[in-house]
Amino acid sequence: MTTIDAPRSPHTPATATRKVNWEKWGWIYMRASGILLVVLIFGHLFVNLFLGTGVRAIDFAFVAGKWASPFWKVWDVAMLWLALIHGGNGMRTVINDYAHGRGRTVLLVLVAASVIGLIVLGTLVLTTFDPCPAGAPGNLVPSFCPVNSK
Amino acid sequence: MWSWVLHRITGVAIFFFLLVHVLDTSLVRITPEGYNAVINTYKTPILGLGELALVAAIGFHALNGIRIILIDFWSVGTRHQKLLFWIVIALWIVLLAGFAPRQIINIIAEMS
Ligand code: HEM
């Protein structure tokens, strides 16, 4: 059990330890990432679901067109990391509130594994993406692809 | 209390959506045809309503998240927490009033 000092008690060994206070940094992270995510997610939803014909405009060529610009690649990779870590840390809070013992450990490991797995997958997809895959028909890929310039 | 319940439910729901959404987007790295086939299901009327619910959920979570941050850091935030809650609800209604017509037009266009 962690000991919690009485309110307003002076610095005692329990509060003055030199260890990193991970709970505090987690708390700060939830707020800092939250502010950045407001911009990143609302911008993402506005461009993908609101502008033009909204969701009906989305297909491979739409994504490839966006990722042709480093701006949207950086945007999406930042959103991927910030949102998954924010959501994963939030899920940890929720799990700690309701689950106990073995079940709690299993759930925490599942959340951590999904977060790490999807960050790795998403980052690889974004960094190795090819907007003009070999053999893909011209009508499915962006207009700037070589198949479309013949 | 209700703001906390809603913040928690929307946070968990968005997390599960995000797990699926990273997976479906990753199909762009496999084939254009595969990605298009899966993303086309997002355009069906049922998932069209799903997107509306998703925007409603993330809109509430984000606005209420800003409220939580203001309560934590703004000297008078705690005193005005109730007023801030009603501002969250008002901005949330404005957000949905902007997005719902766009989405409903899409759903109808997709059905006909
Ligand atoms: C759009 C911008 C967002 C903002 C401003 C925001 C803000 C916040 C804040 C301030 C908290 C409270 C943390 C605490 O009490 O220590 C929180 C909790 C949480 N957030 Fe977010 N968040 C955002 C996006 C997201 C996203 C995208 C997800 C999912 C992937 C998410 C999932 C969660 C979860 C699961 C919790 C824990 C809920 C609880 O403890 O009851 N949030 N968020």
Short mmCIF file of N, CA and C in Angstrom, two decimals, chain A residues 27 30-32 34-35 38 41-42 44-45 49-61 63 67 80 83-84 86-88 91 93-94 97-98 111 114-115 118-119 121-122 124-125 128-130 133 135-137 140-141, chain B residues 4 7-8 11-16 18-23 25-33 35-36 39-40 42-43 48 51 54-55 58-59 61-63 65-66 68-69 72-73 95 98-99 102-103 105-107 109-110:
data_model
loop_
_atom_site.label_atom_id
_atom_site.label_comp_id
_atom_site.label_asym_id
_atom_site.label_seq_id
_atom_site.Cartn_x
_atom_site.Cartn_y
_atom_site.Cartn_z
N TRP A 27 -0.98 12.27 -15.34
CA TRP A 27 -2.04 13.27 -15.19
C TRP A 27 -1.76 14.47 -16.10
N MET A 30 -2.32 13.52 -19.80
CA MET A 30 -3.73 13.48 -20.22
C MET A 30 -4.22 14.88 -20.63
N ARG A 31 -3.76 15.89 -19.90
CA ARG A 31 -4.21 17.26 -20.20
C ARG A 31 -3.47 17.86 -21.40
N ALA A 32 -2.16 17.66 -21.46
CA ALA A 32 -1.39 18.22 -22.58
C ALA A 32 -1.81 17.56 -23.89
N GLY A 34 -4.58 16.09 -24.47
CA GLY A 34 -5.97 16.45 -24.73
C GLY A 34 -6.07 17.73 -25.54
N ILE A 35 -5.28 18.73 -25.15
CA ILE A 35 -5.33 20.02 -25.87
C ILE A 35 -4.88 19.84 -27.32
N VAL A 38 -7.52 18.04 -29.45
CA VAL A 38 -8.66 18.84 -29.89
C VAL A 38 -8.38 19.37 -31.29
N ILE A 41 -7.82 16.19 -33.89
CA ILE A 41 -9.00 15.39 -34.21
C ILE A 41 -10.07 16.24 -34.90
N PHE A 42 -10.30 17.47 -34.40
CA PHE A 42 -11.31 18.29 -35.07
C PHE A 42 -10.86 18.61 -36.50
N HIS A 44 -8.97 16.71 -38.39
CA HIS A 44 -9.12 15.43 -39.11
C HIS A 44 -10.59 15.19 -39.50
N LEU A 45 -11.49 15.39 -38.54
CA LEU A 45 -12.91 15.17 -38.82
C LEU A 45 -13.43 16.20 -39.82
N LEU A 49 -14.68 14.31 -42.91
CA LEU A 49 -16.11 14.03 -42.82
C LEU A 49 -16.99 15.22 -43.19
N PHE A 50 -16.41 16.42 -43.27
CA PHE A 50 -17.27 17.59 -43.46
C PHE A 50 -17.06 18.26 -44.82
N LEU A 51 -15.81 18.54 -45.17
CA LEU A 51 -15.54 19.23 -46.44
C LEU A 51 -16.02 18.39 -47.62
N GLY A 52 -16.36 19.07 -48.73
CA GLY A 52 -16.76 18.35 -49.94
C GLY A 52 -17.96 17.46 -49.69
N THR A 53 -17.86 16.19 -50.11
CA THR A 53 -18.97 15.27 -49.87
C THR A 53 -18.70 14.38 -48.65
N GLY A 54 -17.87 14.84 -47.73
CA GLY A 54 -17.69 14.11 -46.48
C GLY A 54 -17.15 12.71 -46.67
N VAL A 55 -17.71 11.76 -45.92
CA VAL A 55 -17.19 10.39 -45.93
C VAL A 55 -17.29 9.76 -47.32
N ARG A 56 -18.23 10.25 -48.14
CA ARG A 56 -18.40 9.64 -49.46
C ARG A 56 -17.20 9.86 -50.36
N ALA A 57 -16.35 10.85 -50.02
CA ALA A 57 -15.19 11.15 -50.87
C ALA A 57 -14.00 10.25 -50.53
N ILE A 58 -14.09 9.49 -49.43
CA ILE A 58 -12.90 8.77 -48.97
C ILE A 58 -12.71 7.45 -49.73
N ASP A 59 -11.54 7.29 -50.31
CA ASP A 59 -11.11 6.01 -50.89
C ASP A 59 -9.59 6.02 -50.92
N PHE A 60 -9.00 4.99 -51.55
CA PHE A 60 -7.53 4.91 -51.56
C PHE A 60 -6.90 6.18 -52.12
N ALA A 61 -7.46 6.69 -53.24
CA ALA A 61 -6.87 7.87 -53.87
C ALA A 61 -6.94 9.10 -52.96
N VAL A 63 -6.83 9.07 -49.62
CA VAL A 63 -5.79 8.92 -48.59
C VAL A 63 -4.41 9.19 -49.21
N TRP A 67 -1.64 11.93 -48.09
CA TRP A 67 -0.30 11.55 -47.61
C TRP A 67 0.80 11.91 -48.61
N LEU A 80 -1.93 9.61 -34.15
CA LEU A 80 -1.86 8.18 -33.83
C LEU A 80 -1.23 7.95 -32.45
N ALA A 83 -3.23 9.95 -29.44
CA ALA A 83 -4.55 9.42 -29.12
C ALA A 83 -4.45 8.02 -28.52
N LEU A 84 -3.58 7.17 -29.06
CA LEU A 84 -3.51 5.80 -28.52
C LEU A 84 -2.95 5.81 -27.10
N HIS A 86 -3.05 8.39 -24.94
CA HIS A 86 -4.07 9.03 -24.11
C HIS A 86 -5.21 8.04 -23.81
N GLY A 87 -5.71 7.40 -24.86
CA GLY A 87 -6.80 6.44 -24.68
C GLY A 87 -6.36 5.25 -23.83
N GLY A 88 -5.14 4.75 -24.08
CA GLY A 88 -4.64 3.60 -23.31
C GLY A 88 -4.48 3.94 -21.84
N MET A 91 -7.87 4.14 -20.33
CA MET A 91 -8.41 2.80 -20.11
C MET A 91 -7.81 2.18 -18.85
N THR A 93 -6.96 3.81 -16.15
CA THR A 93 -7.71 4.38 -15.03
C THR A 93 -9.04 3.65 -14.85
N VAL A 94 -9.74 3.44 -15.96
CA VAL A 94 -11.07 2.82 -15.88
C VAL A 94 -10.93 1.38 -15.36
N ASP A 97 -10.35 1.08 -11.75
CA ASP A 97 -11.53 1.38 -10.94
C ASP A 97 -12.46 0.18 -10.77
N TYR A 98 -12.50 -0.71 -11.77
CA TYR A 98 -13.54 -1.76 -11.72
C TYR A 98 -13.00 -3.18 -11.60
N VAL A 111 -4.71 -4.03 -23.00
CA VAL A 111 -4.72 -2.63 -23.45
C VAL A 111 -3.32 -2.22 -23.88
N SER A 114 -2.43 -3.78 -27.21
CA SER A 114 -3.12 -3.18 -28.36
C SER A 114 -2.52 -1.82 -28.69
N VAL A 115 -2.24 -1.04 -27.65
CA VAL A 115 -1.69 0.30 -27.90
C VAL A 115 -0.34 0.19 -28.59
N LEU A 118 -0.68 -1.25 -32.21
CA LEU A 118 -1.26 -0.35 -33.21
C LEU A 118 -0.36 0.85 -33.48
N ILE A 119 0.40 1.29 -32.49
CA ILE A 119 1.34 2.39 -32.75
C ILE A 119 2.40 1.92 -33.74
N LEU A 121 2.16 -0.65 -35.91
CA LEU A 121 1.52 -0.87 -37.22
C LEU A 121 1.25 0.45 -37.93
N GLY A 122 0.61 1.37 -37.23
CA GLY A 122 0.23 2.64 -37.86
C GLY A 122 1.44 3.44 -38.32
N LEU A 124 4.38 2.21 -39.14
CA LEU A 124 4.96 1.55 -40.32
C LEU A 124 4.14 1.86 -41.57
N VAL A 125 2.81 1.81 -41.45
CA VAL A 125 1.95 2.09 -42.61
C VAL A 125 2.22 3.51 -43.12
N THR A 128 5.94 3.81 -44.68
CA THR A 128 6.32 3.01 -45.85
C THR A 128 5.25 3.08 -46.93
N PHE A 129 4.28 4.01 -46.77
CA PHE A 129 3.15 4.06 -47.71
C PHE A 129 3.60 4.37 -49.14
N ASP A 130 3.02 3.63 -50.10
CA ASP A 130 3.31 3.87 -51.51
C ASP A 130 2.02 4.29 -52.21
N PRO A 133 0.97 1.89 -55.89
CA PRO A 133 1.46 0.50 -55.81
C PRO A 133 1.53 -0.12 -57.20
N GLY A 135 1.08 -2.23 -60.36
CA GLY A 135 -0.01 -3.07 -60.84
C GLY A 135 -1.40 -2.59 -60.49
N ALA A 136 -1.51 -1.53 -59.67
CA ALA A 136 -2.85 -1.05 -59.32
C ALA A 136 -3.45 -0.28 -60.50
N PRO A 137 -4.75 -0.50 -60.80
CA PRO A 137 -5.37 0.20 -61.92
C PRO A 137 -5.41 1.70 -61.71
N LEU A 140 -7.96 3.76 -59.57
CA LEU A 140 -8.00 3.64 -58.11
C LEU A 140 -6.92 4.44 -57.41
N VAL A 141 -5.91 4.89 -58.17
CA VAL A 141 -4.79 5.58 -57.55
C VAL A 141 -4.83 7.07 -57.91
N TRP B 4 -19.04 13.28 -15.61
CA TRP B 4 -18.00 12.27 -15.42
C TRP B 4 -18.41 10.95 -16.08
N HIS B 7 -18.16 11.39 -19.75
CA HIS B 7 -16.76 11.50 -20.18
C HIS B 7 -16.13 10.11 -20.23
N ARG B 8 -16.44 9.28 -19.24
CA ARG B 8 -15.87 7.94 -19.18
C ARG B 8 -16.42 7.06 -20.30
N GLY B 11 -15.07 8.20 -23.64
CA GLY B 11 -13.63 7.89 -23.75
C GLY B 11 -13.40 6.43 -24.11
N VAL B 12 -14.11 5.52 -23.42
CA VAL B 12 -13.94 4.09 -23.68
C VAL B 12 -14.45 3.75 -25.09
N ALA B 13 -15.60 4.31 -25.47
CA ALA B 13 -16.16 4.02 -26.79
C ALA B 13 -15.21 4.48 -27.90
N ILE B 14 -14.66 5.68 -27.75
CA ILE B 14 -13.74 6.20 -28.76
C ILE B 14 -12.49 5.32 -28.85
N PHE B 15 -12.03 4.83 -27.69
CA PHE B 15 -10.84 3.98 -27.70
C PHE B 15 -11.09 2.73 -28.55
N PHE B 16 -12.26 2.09 -28.37
CA PHE B 16 -12.53 0.88 -29.16
C PHE B 16 -12.68 1.21 -30.64
N LEU B 18 -11.13 3.57 -32.15
CA LEU B 18 -9.78 3.86 -32.66
C LEU B 18 -9.02 2.58 -32.98
N LEU B 19 -9.21 1.53 -32.16
CA LEU B 19 -8.54 0.25 -32.44
C LEU B 19 -8.94 -0.25 -33.83
N VAL B 20 -10.26 -0.20 -34.12
CA VAL B 20 -10.74 -0.67 -35.41
C VAL B 20 -10.26 0.25 -36.53
N HIS B 21 -10.28 1.56 -36.24
CA HIS B 21 -10.00 2.54 -37.28
C HIS B 21 -8.53 2.49 -37.74
N VAL B 22 -7.60 2.22 -36.82
CA VAL B 22 -6.20 2.09 -37.23
C VAL B 22 -6.05 0.84 -38.10
N LEU B 23 -6.78 -0.24 -37.73
CA LEU B 23 -6.70 -1.46 -38.53
C LEU B 23 -7.27 -1.25 -39.93
N THR B 25 -7.63 1.50 -41.63
CA THR B 25 -6.79 2.41 -42.41
C THR B 25 -5.51 1.71 -42.87
N SER B 26 -5.02 0.77 -42.07
CA SER B 26 -3.79 0.07 -42.44
C SER B 26 -3.94 -0.73 -43.73
N LEU B 27 -5.19 -1.01 -44.13
CA LEU B 27 -5.40 -1.73 -45.39
C LEU B 27 -4.85 -0.96 -46.59
N VAL B 28 -4.64 0.36 -46.47
CA VAL B 28 -4.07 1.11 -47.60
C VAL B 28 -2.69 0.58 -47.97
N ARG B 29 -2.04 -0.10 -47.01
CA ARG B 29 -0.70 -0.61 -47.26
C ARG B 29 -0.76 -1.97 -47.94
N ILE B 30 -1.95 -2.57 -48.04
CA ILE B 30 -2.06 -3.89 -48.68
C ILE B 30 -2.49 -3.73 -50.14
N THR B 31 -3.79 -3.40 -50.39
CA THR B 31 -4.18 -3.12 -51.78
C THR B 31 -5.20 -2.00 -51.80
N PRO B 32 -5.21 -1.17 -52.85
CA PRO B 32 -6.25 -0.15 -52.99
C PRO B 32 -7.64 -0.78 -52.99
N GLU B 33 -7.80 -1.93 -53.68
CA GLU B 33 -9.12 -2.57 -53.75
C GLU B 33 -9.61 -2.96 -52.36
N TYR B 35 -8.75 -1.72 -49.41
CA TYR B 35 -9.09 -0.54 -48.61
C TYR B 35 -10.44 0.01 -49.04
N ASN B 36 -10.63 0.15 -50.37
CA ASN B 36 -11.89 0.72 -50.85
C ASN B 36 -13.08 -0.12 -50.43
N ILE B 39 -13.69 0.58 -46.70
CA ILE B 39 -14.11 1.96 -46.40
C ILE B 39 -15.51 2.21 -46.97
N ASN B 40 -15.89 1.46 -48.01
CA ASN B 40 -17.24 1.64 -48.55
C ASN B 40 -18.31 1.26 -47.53
N TYR B 42 -18.26 2.11 -44.55
CA TYR B 42 -18.45 3.32 -43.73
C TYR B 42 -19.48 4.25 -44.36
N LYS B 43 -19.80 4.02 -45.65
CA LYS B 43 -20.71 4.93 -46.34
C LYS B 43 -22.15 4.42 -46.32
N GLY B 48 -23.31 5.37 -41.36
CA GLY B 48 -23.45 6.83 -41.44
C GLY B 48 -23.98 7.37 -40.13
N GLU B 51 -21.23 7.21 -37.60
CA GLU B 51 -20.29 8.34 -37.61
C GLU B 51 -20.88 9.55 -36.90
N LEU B 54 -20.40 8.88 -33.39
CA LEU B 54 -18.98 9.03 -33.06
C LEU B 54 -18.60 10.49 -32.90
N VAL B 55 -19.06 11.33 -33.84
CA VAL B 55 -18.76 12.76 -33.75
C VAL B 55 -19.40 13.35 -32.50
N ILE B 58 -17.12 12.09 -29.52
CA ILE B 58 -15.81 12.75 -29.41
C ILE B 58 -16.00 14.24 -29.16
N GLY B 59 -17.09 14.81 -29.71
CA GLY B 59 -17.35 16.24 -29.47
C GLY B 59 -17.59 16.49 -28.00
N HIS B 61 -16.62 14.51 -25.45
CA HIS B 61 -15.40 14.19 -24.69
C HIS B 61 -14.38 15.33 -24.79
N ALA B 62 -14.23 15.88 -25.99
CA ALA B 62 -13.25 16.94 -26.19
C ALA B 62 -13.66 18.21 -25.44
N LEU B 63 -14.93 18.63 -25.62
CA LEU B 63 -15.38 19.86 -24.96
C LEU B 63 -15.35 19.71 -23.44
N GLY B 65 -13.46 17.65 -21.86
CA GLY B 65 -12.04 17.56 -21.50
C GLY B 65 -11.46 18.95 -21.27
N ILE B 66 -11.82 19.89 -22.16
CA ILE B 66 -11.35 21.27 -21.97
C ILE B 66 -11.92 21.83 -20.66
N ILE B 68 -12.62 20.08 -17.95
CA ILE B 68 -11.84 19.49 -16.85
C ILE B 68 -10.53 20.26 -16.68
N ILE B 69 -9.88 20.55 -17.81
CA ILE B 69 -8.59 21.25 -17.75
C ILE B 69 -8.77 22.64 -17.16
N ASP B 72 -9.13 22.39 -13.49
CA ASP B 72 -7.85 22.08 -12.82
C ASP B 72 -6.92 23.28 -12.75
N PHE B 73 -6.88 24.10 -13.81
CA PHE B 73 -5.82 25.11 -13.88
C PHE B 73 -6.31 26.55 -13.75
N LEU B 95 -22.04 22.28 -32.47
CA LEU B 95 -21.21 21.38 -33.27
C LEU B 95 -22.07 20.39 -34.05
N GLY B 98 -24.05 21.78 -36.85
CA GLY B 98 -23.24 21.97 -38.05
C GLY B 98 -23.00 20.66 -38.78
N PHE B 99 -22.74 19.59 -38.04
CA PHE B 99 -22.34 18.34 -38.69
C PHE B 99 -23.53 17.49 -39.12
N ARG B 102 -24.94 17.88 -42.81
CA ARG B 102 -23.94 17.35 -43.76
C ARG B 102 -24.03 15.82 -43.83
N GLN B 103 -24.08 15.18 -42.67
CA GLN B 103 -24.05 13.73 -42.62
C GLN B 103 -25.37 13.13 -43.09
N ILE B 105 -27.51 14.46 -45.20
CA ILE B 105 -27.56 14.60 -46.66
C ILE B 105 -26.78 13.46 -47.32
N ASN B 106 -25.61 13.14 -46.75
CA ASN B 106 -24.81 12.03 -47.27
C ASN B 106 -25.54 10.71 -47.19
N ILE B 107 -26.19 10.47 -46.06
CA ILE B 107 -26.87 9.20 -45.86
C ILE B 107 -27.99 9.05 -46.89
N ALA B 109 -28.22 10.65 -49.79
CA ALA B 109 -27.63 10.54 -51.13
C ALA B 109 -27.14 9.12 -51.38
N GLU B 110 -26.63 8.47 -50.36
CA GLU B 110 -26.08 7.13 -50.50
C GLU B 110 -27.19 6.10 -50.67
#
